Short mmCIF file of C-alpha atoms in Angstrom, two decimals:
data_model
loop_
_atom_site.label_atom_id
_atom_site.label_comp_id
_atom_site.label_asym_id
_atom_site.label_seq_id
_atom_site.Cartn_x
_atom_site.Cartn_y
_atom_site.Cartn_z
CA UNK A 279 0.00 0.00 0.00
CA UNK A 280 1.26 3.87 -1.27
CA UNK A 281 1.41 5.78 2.27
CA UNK A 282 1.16 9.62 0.69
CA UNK A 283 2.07 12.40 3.35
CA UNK A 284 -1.38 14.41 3.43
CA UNK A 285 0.39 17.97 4.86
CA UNK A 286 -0.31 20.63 1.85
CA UNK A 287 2.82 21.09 -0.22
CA UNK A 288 4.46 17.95 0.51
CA UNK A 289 4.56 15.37 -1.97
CA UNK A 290 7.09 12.44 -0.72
CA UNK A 291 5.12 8.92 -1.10
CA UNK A 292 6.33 5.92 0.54
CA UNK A 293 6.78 4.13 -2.75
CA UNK A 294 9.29 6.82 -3.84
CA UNK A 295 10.93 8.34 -0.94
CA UNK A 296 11.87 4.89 0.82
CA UNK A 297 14.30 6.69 3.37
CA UNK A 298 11.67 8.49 4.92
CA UNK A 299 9.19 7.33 7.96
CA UNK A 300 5.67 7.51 7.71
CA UNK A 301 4.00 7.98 11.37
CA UNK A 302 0.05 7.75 11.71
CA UNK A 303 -2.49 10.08 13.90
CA UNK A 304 -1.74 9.19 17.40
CA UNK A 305 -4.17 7.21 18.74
CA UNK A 306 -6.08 7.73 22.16
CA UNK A 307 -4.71 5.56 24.44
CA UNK A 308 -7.49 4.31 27.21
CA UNK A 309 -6.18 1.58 29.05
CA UNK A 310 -2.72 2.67 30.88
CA UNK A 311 -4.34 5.59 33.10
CA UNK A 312 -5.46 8.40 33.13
CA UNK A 313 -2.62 10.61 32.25
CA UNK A 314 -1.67 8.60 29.68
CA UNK A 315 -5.10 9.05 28.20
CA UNK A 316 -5.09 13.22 28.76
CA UNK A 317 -1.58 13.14 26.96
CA UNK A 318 -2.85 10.98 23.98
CA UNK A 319 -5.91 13.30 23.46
CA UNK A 320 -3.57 16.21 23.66
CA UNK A 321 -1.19 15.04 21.28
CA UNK A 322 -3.62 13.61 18.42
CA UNK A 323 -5.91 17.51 18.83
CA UNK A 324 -2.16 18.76 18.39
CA UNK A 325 -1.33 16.53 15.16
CA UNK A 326 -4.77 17.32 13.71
CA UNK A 327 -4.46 21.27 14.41
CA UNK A 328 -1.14 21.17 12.78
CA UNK A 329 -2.90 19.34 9.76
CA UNK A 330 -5.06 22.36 9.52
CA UNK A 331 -7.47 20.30 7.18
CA UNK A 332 -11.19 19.38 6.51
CA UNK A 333 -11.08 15.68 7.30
CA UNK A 334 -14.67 14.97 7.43
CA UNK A 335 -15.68 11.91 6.00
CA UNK A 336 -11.89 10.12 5.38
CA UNK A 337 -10.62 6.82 7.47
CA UNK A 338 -8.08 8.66 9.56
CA UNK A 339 -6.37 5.39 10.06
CA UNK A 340 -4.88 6.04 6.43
CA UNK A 341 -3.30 9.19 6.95
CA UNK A 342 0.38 9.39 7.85
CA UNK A 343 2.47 11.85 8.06
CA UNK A 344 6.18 12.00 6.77
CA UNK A 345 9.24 12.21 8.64
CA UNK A 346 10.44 15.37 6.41
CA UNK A 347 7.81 17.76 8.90
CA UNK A 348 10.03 16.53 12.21
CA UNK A 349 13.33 18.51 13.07
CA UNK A 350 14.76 15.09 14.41
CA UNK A 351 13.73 13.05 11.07
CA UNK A 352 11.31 11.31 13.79
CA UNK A 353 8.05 11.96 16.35
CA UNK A 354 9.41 11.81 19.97
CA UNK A 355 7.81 9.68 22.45
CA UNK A 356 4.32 9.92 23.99
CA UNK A 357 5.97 10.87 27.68
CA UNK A 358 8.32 13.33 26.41
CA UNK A 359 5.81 16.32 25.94
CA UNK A 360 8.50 18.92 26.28
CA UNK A 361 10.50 17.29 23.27
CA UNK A 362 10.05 19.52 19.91
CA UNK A 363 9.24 16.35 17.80
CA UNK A 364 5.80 16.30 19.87
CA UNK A 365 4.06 17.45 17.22
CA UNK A 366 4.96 18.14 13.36
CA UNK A 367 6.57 21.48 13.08
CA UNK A 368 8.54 21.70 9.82
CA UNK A 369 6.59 22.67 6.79
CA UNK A 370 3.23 22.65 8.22
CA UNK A 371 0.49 24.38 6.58
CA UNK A 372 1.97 25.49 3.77
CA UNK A 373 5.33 27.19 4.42
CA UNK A 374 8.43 26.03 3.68
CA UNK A 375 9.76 22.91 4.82
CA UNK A 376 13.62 23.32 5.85
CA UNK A 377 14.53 22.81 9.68
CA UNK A 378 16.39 26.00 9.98
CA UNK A 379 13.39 28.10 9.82
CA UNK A 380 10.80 25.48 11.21
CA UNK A 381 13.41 25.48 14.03
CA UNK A 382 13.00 29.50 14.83
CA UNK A 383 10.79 28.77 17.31
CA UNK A 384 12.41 26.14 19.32
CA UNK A 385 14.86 26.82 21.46
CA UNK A 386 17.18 23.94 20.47
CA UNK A 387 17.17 25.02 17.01
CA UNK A 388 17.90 28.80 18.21
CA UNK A 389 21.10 27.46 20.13
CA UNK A 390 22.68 25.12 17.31
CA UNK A 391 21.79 28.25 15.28
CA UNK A 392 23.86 30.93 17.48
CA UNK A 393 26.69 27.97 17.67
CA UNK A 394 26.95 27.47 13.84
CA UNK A 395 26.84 31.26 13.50
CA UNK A 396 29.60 32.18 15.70
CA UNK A 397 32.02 29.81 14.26
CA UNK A 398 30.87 31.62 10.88
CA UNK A 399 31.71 34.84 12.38
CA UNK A 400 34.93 33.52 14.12
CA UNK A 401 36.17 32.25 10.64
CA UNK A 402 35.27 35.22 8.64
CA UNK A 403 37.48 37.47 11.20
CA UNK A 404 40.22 34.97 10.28
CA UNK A 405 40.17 35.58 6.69
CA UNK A 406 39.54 39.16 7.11
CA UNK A 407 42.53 39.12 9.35
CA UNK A 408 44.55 37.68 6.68
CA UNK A 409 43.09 39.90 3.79
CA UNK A 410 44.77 42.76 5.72
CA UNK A 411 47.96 41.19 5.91
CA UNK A 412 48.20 40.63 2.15
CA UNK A 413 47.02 44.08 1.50
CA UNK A 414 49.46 45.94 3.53
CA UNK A 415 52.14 43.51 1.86
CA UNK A 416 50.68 44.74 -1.52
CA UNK A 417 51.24 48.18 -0.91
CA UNK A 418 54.94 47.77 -0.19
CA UNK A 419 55.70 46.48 -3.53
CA UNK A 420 54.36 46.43 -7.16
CA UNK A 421 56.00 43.43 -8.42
CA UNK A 422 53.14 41.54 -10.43
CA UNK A 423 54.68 37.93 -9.47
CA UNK A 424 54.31 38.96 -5.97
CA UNK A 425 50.78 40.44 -6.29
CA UNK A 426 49.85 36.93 -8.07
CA UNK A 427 51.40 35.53 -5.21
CA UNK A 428 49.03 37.06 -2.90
CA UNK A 429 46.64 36.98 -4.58
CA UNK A 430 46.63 33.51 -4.61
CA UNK A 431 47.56 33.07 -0.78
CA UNK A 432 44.25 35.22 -0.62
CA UNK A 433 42.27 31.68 -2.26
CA UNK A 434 43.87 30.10 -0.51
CA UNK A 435 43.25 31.34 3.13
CA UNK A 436 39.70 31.45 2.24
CA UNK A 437 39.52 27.88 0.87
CA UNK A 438 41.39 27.26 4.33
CA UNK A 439 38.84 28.72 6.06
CA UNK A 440 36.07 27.22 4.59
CA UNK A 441 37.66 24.07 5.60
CA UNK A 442 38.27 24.91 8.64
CA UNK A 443 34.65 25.97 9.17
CA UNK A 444 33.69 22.70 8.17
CA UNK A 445 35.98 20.66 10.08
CA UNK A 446 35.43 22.75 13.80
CA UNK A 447 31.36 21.97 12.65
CA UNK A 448 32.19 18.03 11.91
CA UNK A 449 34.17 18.20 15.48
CA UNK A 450 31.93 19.97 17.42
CA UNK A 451 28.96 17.69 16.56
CA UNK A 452 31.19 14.75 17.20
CA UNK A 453 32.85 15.50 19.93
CA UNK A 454 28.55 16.56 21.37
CA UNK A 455 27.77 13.20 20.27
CA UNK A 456 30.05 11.48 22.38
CA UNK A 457 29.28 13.91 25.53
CA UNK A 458 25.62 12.76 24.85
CA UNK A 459 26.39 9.13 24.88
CA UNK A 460 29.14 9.11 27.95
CA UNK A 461 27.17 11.48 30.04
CA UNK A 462 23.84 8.97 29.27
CA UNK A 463 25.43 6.33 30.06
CA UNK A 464 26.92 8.00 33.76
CA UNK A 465 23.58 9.32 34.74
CA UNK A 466 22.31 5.47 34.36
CA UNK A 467 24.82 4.14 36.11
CA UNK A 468 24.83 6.52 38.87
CA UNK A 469 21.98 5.44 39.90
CA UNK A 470 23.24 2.49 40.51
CA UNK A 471 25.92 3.91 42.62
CA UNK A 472 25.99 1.30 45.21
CA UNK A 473 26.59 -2.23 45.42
CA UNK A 474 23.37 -2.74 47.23
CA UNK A 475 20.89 -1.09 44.62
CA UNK A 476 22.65 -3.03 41.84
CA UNK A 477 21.96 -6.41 44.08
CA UNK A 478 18.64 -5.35 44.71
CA UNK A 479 17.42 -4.71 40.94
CA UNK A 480 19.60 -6.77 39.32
CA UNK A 481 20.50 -10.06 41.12
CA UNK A 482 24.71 -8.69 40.47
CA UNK A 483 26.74 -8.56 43.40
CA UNK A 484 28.94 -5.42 42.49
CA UNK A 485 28.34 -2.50 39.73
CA UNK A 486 31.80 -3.43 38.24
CA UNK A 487 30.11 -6.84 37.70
CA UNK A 488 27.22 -5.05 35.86
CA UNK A 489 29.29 -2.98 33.60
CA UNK A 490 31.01 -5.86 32.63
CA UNK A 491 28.35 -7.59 31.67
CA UNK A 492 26.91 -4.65 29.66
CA UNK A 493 30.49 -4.85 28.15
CA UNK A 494 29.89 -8.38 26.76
CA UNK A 495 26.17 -7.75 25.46
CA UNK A 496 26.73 -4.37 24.18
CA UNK A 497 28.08 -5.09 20.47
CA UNK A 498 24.75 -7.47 19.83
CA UNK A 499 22.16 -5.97 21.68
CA UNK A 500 19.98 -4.32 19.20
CA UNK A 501 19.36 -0.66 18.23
CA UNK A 502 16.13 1.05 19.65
CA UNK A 503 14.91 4.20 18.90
CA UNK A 504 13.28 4.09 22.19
CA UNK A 505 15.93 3.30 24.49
CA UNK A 506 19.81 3.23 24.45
CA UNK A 507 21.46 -0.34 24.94
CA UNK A 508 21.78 -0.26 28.53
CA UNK A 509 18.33 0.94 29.53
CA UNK A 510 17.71 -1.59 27.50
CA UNK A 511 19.67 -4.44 29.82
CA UNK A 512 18.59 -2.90 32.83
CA UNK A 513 14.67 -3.66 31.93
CA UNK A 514 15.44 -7.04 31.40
CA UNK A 515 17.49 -7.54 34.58
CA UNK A 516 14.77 -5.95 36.79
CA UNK A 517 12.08 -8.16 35.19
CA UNK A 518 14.55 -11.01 35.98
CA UNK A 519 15.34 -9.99 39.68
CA UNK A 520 12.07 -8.24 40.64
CA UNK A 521 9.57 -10.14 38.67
CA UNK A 522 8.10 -6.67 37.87
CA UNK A 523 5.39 -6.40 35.00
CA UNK A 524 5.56 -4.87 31.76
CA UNK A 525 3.34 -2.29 32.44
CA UNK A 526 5.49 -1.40 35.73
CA UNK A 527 8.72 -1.29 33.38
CA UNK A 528 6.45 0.80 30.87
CA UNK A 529 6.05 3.54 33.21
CA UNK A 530 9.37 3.30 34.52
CA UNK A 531 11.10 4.12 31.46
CA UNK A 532 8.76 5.90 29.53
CA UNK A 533 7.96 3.12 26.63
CA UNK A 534 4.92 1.57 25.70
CA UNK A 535 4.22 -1.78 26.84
CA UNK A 536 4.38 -3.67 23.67
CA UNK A 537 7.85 -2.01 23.51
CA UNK A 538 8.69 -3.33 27.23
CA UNK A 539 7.57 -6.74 25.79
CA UNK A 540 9.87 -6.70 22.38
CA UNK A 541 12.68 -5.21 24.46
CA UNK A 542 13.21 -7.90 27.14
CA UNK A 543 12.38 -10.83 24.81
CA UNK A 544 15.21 -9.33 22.59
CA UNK A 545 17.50 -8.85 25.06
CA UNK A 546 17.08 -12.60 26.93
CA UNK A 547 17.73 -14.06 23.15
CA UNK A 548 20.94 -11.94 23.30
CA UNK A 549 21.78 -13.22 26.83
CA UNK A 550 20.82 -16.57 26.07
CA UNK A 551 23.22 -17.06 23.45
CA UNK A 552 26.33 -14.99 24.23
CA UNK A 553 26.33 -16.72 27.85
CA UNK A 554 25.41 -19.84 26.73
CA UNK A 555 29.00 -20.91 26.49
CA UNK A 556 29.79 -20.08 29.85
CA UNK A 557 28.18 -23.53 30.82
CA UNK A 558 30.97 -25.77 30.24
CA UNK A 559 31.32 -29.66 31.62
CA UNK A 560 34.51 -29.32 32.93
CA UNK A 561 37.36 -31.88 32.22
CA UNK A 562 37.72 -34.98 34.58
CA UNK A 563 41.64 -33.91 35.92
CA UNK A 564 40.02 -30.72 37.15
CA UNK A 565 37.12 -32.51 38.81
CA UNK A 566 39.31 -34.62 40.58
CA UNK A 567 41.63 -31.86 41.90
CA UNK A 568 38.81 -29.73 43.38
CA UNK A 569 36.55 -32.34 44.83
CA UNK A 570 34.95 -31.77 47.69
CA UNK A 571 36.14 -34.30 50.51
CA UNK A 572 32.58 -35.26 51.79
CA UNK A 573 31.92 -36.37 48.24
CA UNK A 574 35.83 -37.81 47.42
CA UNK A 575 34.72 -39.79 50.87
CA UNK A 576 31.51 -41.38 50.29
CA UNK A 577 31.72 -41.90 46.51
CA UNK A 578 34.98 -41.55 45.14
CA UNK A 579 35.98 -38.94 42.55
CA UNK A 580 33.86 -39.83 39.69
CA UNK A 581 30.88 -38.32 40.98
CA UNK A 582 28.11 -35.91 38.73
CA UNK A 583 24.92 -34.52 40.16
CA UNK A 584 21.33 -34.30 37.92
CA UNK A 585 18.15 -32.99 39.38
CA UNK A 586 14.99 -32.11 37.21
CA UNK A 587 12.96 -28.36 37.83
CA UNK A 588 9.60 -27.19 36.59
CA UNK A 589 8.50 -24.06 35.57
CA UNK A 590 4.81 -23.51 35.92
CA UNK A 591 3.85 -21.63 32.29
CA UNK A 592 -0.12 -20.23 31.29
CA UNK A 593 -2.14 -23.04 29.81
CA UNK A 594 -1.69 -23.38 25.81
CA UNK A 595 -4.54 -22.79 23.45
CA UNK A 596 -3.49 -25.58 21.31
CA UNK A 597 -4.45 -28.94 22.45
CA UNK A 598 -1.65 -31.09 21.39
CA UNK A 599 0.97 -28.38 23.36
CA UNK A 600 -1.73 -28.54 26.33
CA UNK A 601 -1.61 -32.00 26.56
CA UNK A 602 2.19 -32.18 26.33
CA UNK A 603 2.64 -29.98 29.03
CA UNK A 604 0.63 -31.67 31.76
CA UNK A 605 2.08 -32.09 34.97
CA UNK A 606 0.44 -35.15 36.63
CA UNK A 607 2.79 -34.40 39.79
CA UNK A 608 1.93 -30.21 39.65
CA UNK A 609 -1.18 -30.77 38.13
CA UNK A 610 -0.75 -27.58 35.96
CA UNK A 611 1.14 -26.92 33.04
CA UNK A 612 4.31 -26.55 32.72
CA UNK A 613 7.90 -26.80 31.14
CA UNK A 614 10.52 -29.26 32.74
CA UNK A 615 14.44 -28.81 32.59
CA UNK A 616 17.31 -31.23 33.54
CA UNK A 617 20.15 -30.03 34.84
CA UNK A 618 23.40 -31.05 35.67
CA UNK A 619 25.86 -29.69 38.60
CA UNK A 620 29.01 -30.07 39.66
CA UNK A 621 30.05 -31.37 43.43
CA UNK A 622 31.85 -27.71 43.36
CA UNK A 623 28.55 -26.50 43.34
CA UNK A 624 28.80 -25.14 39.56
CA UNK A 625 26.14 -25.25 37.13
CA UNK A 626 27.56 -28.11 34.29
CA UNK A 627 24.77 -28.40 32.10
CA UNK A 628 21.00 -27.56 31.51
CA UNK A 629 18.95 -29.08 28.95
CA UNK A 630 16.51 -27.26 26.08
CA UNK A 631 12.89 -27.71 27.63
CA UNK A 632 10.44 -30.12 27.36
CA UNK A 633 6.80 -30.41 28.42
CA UNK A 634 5.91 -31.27 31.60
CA UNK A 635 4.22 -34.48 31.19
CA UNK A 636 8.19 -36.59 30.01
CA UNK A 637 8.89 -37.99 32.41
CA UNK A 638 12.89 -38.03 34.48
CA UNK A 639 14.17 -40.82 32.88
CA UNK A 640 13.29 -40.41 29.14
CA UNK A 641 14.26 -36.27 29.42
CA UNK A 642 17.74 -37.98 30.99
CA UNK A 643 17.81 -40.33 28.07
CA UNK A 644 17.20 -38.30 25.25
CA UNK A 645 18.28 -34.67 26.08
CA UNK A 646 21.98 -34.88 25.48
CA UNK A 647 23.31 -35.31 29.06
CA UNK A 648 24.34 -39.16 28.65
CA UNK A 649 26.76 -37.54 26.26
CA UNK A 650 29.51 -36.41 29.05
CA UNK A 651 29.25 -39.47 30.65
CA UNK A 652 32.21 -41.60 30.61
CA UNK A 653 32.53 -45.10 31.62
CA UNK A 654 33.27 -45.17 35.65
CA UNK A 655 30.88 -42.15 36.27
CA UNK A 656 29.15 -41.95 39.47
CA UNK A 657 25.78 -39.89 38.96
CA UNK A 658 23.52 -38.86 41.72
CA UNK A 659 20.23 -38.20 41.30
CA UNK A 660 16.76 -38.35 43.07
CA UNK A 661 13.53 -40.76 43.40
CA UNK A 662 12.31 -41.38 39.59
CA UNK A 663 15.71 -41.25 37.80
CA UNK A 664 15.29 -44.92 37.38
CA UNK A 665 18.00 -44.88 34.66
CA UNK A 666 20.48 -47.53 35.70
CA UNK A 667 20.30 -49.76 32.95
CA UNK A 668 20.55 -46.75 30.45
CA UNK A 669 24.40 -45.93 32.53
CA UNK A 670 25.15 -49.70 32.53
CA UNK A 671 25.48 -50.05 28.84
CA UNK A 672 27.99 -47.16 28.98
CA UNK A 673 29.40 -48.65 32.53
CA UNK A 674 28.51 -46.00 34.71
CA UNK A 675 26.47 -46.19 38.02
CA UNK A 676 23.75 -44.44 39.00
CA UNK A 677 22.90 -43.69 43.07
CA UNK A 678 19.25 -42.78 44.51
CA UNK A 679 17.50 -42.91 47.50
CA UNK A 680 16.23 -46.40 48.49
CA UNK A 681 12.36 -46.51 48.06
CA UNK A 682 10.11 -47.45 51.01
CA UNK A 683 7.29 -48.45 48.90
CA UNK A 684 5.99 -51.91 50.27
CA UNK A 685 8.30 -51.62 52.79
CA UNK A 686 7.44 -51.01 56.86
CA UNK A 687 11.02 -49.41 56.82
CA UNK A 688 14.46 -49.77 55.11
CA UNK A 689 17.38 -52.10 55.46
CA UNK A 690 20.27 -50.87 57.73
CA UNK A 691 21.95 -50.90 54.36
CA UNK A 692 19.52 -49.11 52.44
CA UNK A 693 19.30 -46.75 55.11
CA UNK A 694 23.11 -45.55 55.49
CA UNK A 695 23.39 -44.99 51.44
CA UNK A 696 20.32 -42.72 51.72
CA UNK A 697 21.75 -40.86 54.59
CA UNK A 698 24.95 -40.31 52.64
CA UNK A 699 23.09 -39.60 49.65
CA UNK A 700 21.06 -36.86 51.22
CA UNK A 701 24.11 -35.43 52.69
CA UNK A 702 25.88 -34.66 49.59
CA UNK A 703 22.72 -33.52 47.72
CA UNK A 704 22.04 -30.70 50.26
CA UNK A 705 24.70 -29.01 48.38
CA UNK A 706 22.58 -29.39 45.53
CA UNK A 707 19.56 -28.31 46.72
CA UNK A 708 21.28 -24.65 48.20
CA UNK A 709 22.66 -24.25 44.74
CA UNK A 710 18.96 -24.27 42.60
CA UNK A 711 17.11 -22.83 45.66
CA UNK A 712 19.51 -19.95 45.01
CA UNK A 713 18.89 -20.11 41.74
CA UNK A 714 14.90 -19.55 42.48
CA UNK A 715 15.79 -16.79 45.18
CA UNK A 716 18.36 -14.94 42.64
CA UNK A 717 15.39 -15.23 39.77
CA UNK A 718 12.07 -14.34 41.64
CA UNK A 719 10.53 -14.43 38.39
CA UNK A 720 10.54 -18.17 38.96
CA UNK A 721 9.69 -17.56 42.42
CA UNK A 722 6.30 -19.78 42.78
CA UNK A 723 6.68 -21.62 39.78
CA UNK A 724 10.35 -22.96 40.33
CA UNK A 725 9.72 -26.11 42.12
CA UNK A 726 12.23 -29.07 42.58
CA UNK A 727 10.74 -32.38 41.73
CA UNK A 728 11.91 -34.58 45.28
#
């Protein structure tokens, strides 16, 4: 479809002006408050006065206008009233559209103005300076070679100055560019200024911690219009940490909340696979050099930990996904993960999700983890990993708790492996319960299966 810009005088078309935007009326806004509603109304009687046009009669849904009639090249945000891309200013009804004179009434456009027109001023005094010079030097002598010499120095200080007028302009809007960007990216971090707010809304210990992981997201975190890259992290941290809506983060940073939505889904797909890597299964020699002696003491130094978690997740509309992710043991829905950790207490592996009706021992059999198994492993696991014959074709041994099931009580022998079982997997437990504590977004869904 042919968007055509419907201000009088303009005559850009999507079709053929493909560099441009084309925005539509804003809409009213009716559901996030009431101020949000009052500055929606405001703003679409503002575009429409601007318009200055009889639009009885036409679907106002089809009219857009063109980025050409915003000093910026694009409409500010709802919340930032004050901002001059509000409303349309350049080229509205009927005068000319160039920003310089569109711009006479704002007072950003007044100060570039003054700026650009005392670095005119300061080079013309330059080459006025010089002008002087070469006339005095004229009037000394009358030799034509040297009056073709100065006259020619006289070019040339003015081609020098035009240069120079040019370069001090590149510069200067550089070197503002870059005050913009470090001075942003301060202000965001001061208020972070403590190691306690950046534990409290991020789940990070320290604010050097933070910055460095901005450091490693930065270069493939994408480019918003809305929001710079690290109000873009912080968002998705805060949702993370705080378990905090999108409407909450809406209001927070001044975006809508379909734009709260895209941003944190965009930035977890970054996260997810630059830090991916970071969950290695570590090499046996290093296992054995840092194991833990409880566990070197009870079972040796082959020794691997799995444990299963479930996330609860909304019920599907489709009933093959519904059915799939049944919990019969959380009777609700939800997704289930296997996970591997190390008696260090280090996170080894983690497994894509499944739904929550597979069951322990097929996720264990056909996720991937038997992979990093070698023969002479020693995994421990919980009650329905019944997967010893799966780790005796690749001789390895599996340990669980003894089952009471038909039983009045356990054997004396039964009894001791469970007790050294369950003191070792305490570790375990402390390291996905911090997990759930660290992530209160899974806080009331993250439950481990025992």
């Amino acid at each position: 479809m042919v968007n055509y810009c419907p201000v009088f005088g303009c005559t850009n078309r999507s079709d053929r002006e493909k560099h441009l935007e084309y925005y539509r009326l804003p809409k009213v806004i009716t559901n996030q408050g009431e101020q949000c509603q009052k500055l929606s109304e405001e703003r679409r009687r503002l575009w429409l006065a601007k318009l200055n046009q009889d639009l009885r009669g036409k679907n106002l849904d089809n009219v857009r206008i063109c980025s050409a009639h915003f000093l910026s090249g694009k409409r500010s945000d709802l919340y930032q009233k004050d901002d001059p891309d509000w409303v349309p200013s350049v080229g509205m009804t009927g005068q000319q559209r160039s920003p310089e004179k569109a711009g006479t009434s704002s007072r950003y456009s007044r100060r570039g103005n003054r700026t650009q027109q005392r670095l005119r001023e300061a080079a013309a005094d330059a080459a006025a300076g010089a002008g002087v010079a070469a006339e005095t030097d004229d009037s000394e002598t009358d030799d034509p070679t040297t009056s073709g010499y100065i006259s020619s120095n006289l070019c040339s200080t003015e081609t020098q100055s035009e240069l120079t007028v040019d370069l001090i302009e590149a510069m200067t809007s550089e070197l503002q560019n870059l005050r913009t960007e470090n001075i942003q990216l301060c202000s965001d971090v001061a208020h972070l200024s403590t190691d306690e707010k950046v534990l409290f809304f991020t789940g990070l210990p320290t604010n050097q911690i933070l910055l460095v992981l901005f450091t490693f997201l930065s270069p493939h975190l994408p480019v918003k219009k809305s929001l710079d890259k690290f109000k873009q992290l912080m968002p998705t941290l805060m949702r993370l940490r705080l378990n905090v809506s999108t409407t909450f983060l809406s209001y927070a940073f001044n975006i809508s909340i379909a734009t709260a939505s895209r941003i944190v889904t965009d930035v977890i797909d970054v996260m997810f696979i630059r830090m991916k890597p970071l969950i290695i299964w570590p090499e046996r020699e290093h296992l054995q050099k840092t194991m833990p002696m409880q566990f070197r003491k009870h079972f040796g130094k082959k020794c691997a930990v799995i444990d299963c978690f479930e996330v609860f997740i909304e019920r599907p509309s489709n009933l093959i996904a519904r059915a799939e992710t049944w919990s019969s043991y959380k009777h609700h829905n939800t997704v289930k993960f296997l996970i591997g950790i190390t008696p260090q207490g280090t996170v080894s592996y983690i497994s894509n999700a499944w739904g929550g009706r597979v069951s322990d021992k097929y996720l264990t059999e056909n996720c991937g983890f038997l992979d990093n198994i070698v023969p002479g492993d020693l995994v421990l696991a919980d009650r329905g990993f019944n997967i010893q014959a799966t780790l005796g074709c690749i001789m390895a041994h599996v340990k669980i708790p003894a089952f009471t099931r038909g039983k009045s009580q356990l054997a004396p022998v039964d009894l001791e492996t469970t007790r050294k079982i369950a003191h070792v997997r305490i570790h375990v437990e402390r390291v996905m319960v911090a997990c759930a504590r660290n992530i209160p977004s899974l806080g009331g869904y993250y439950q481990l299966i025992s």
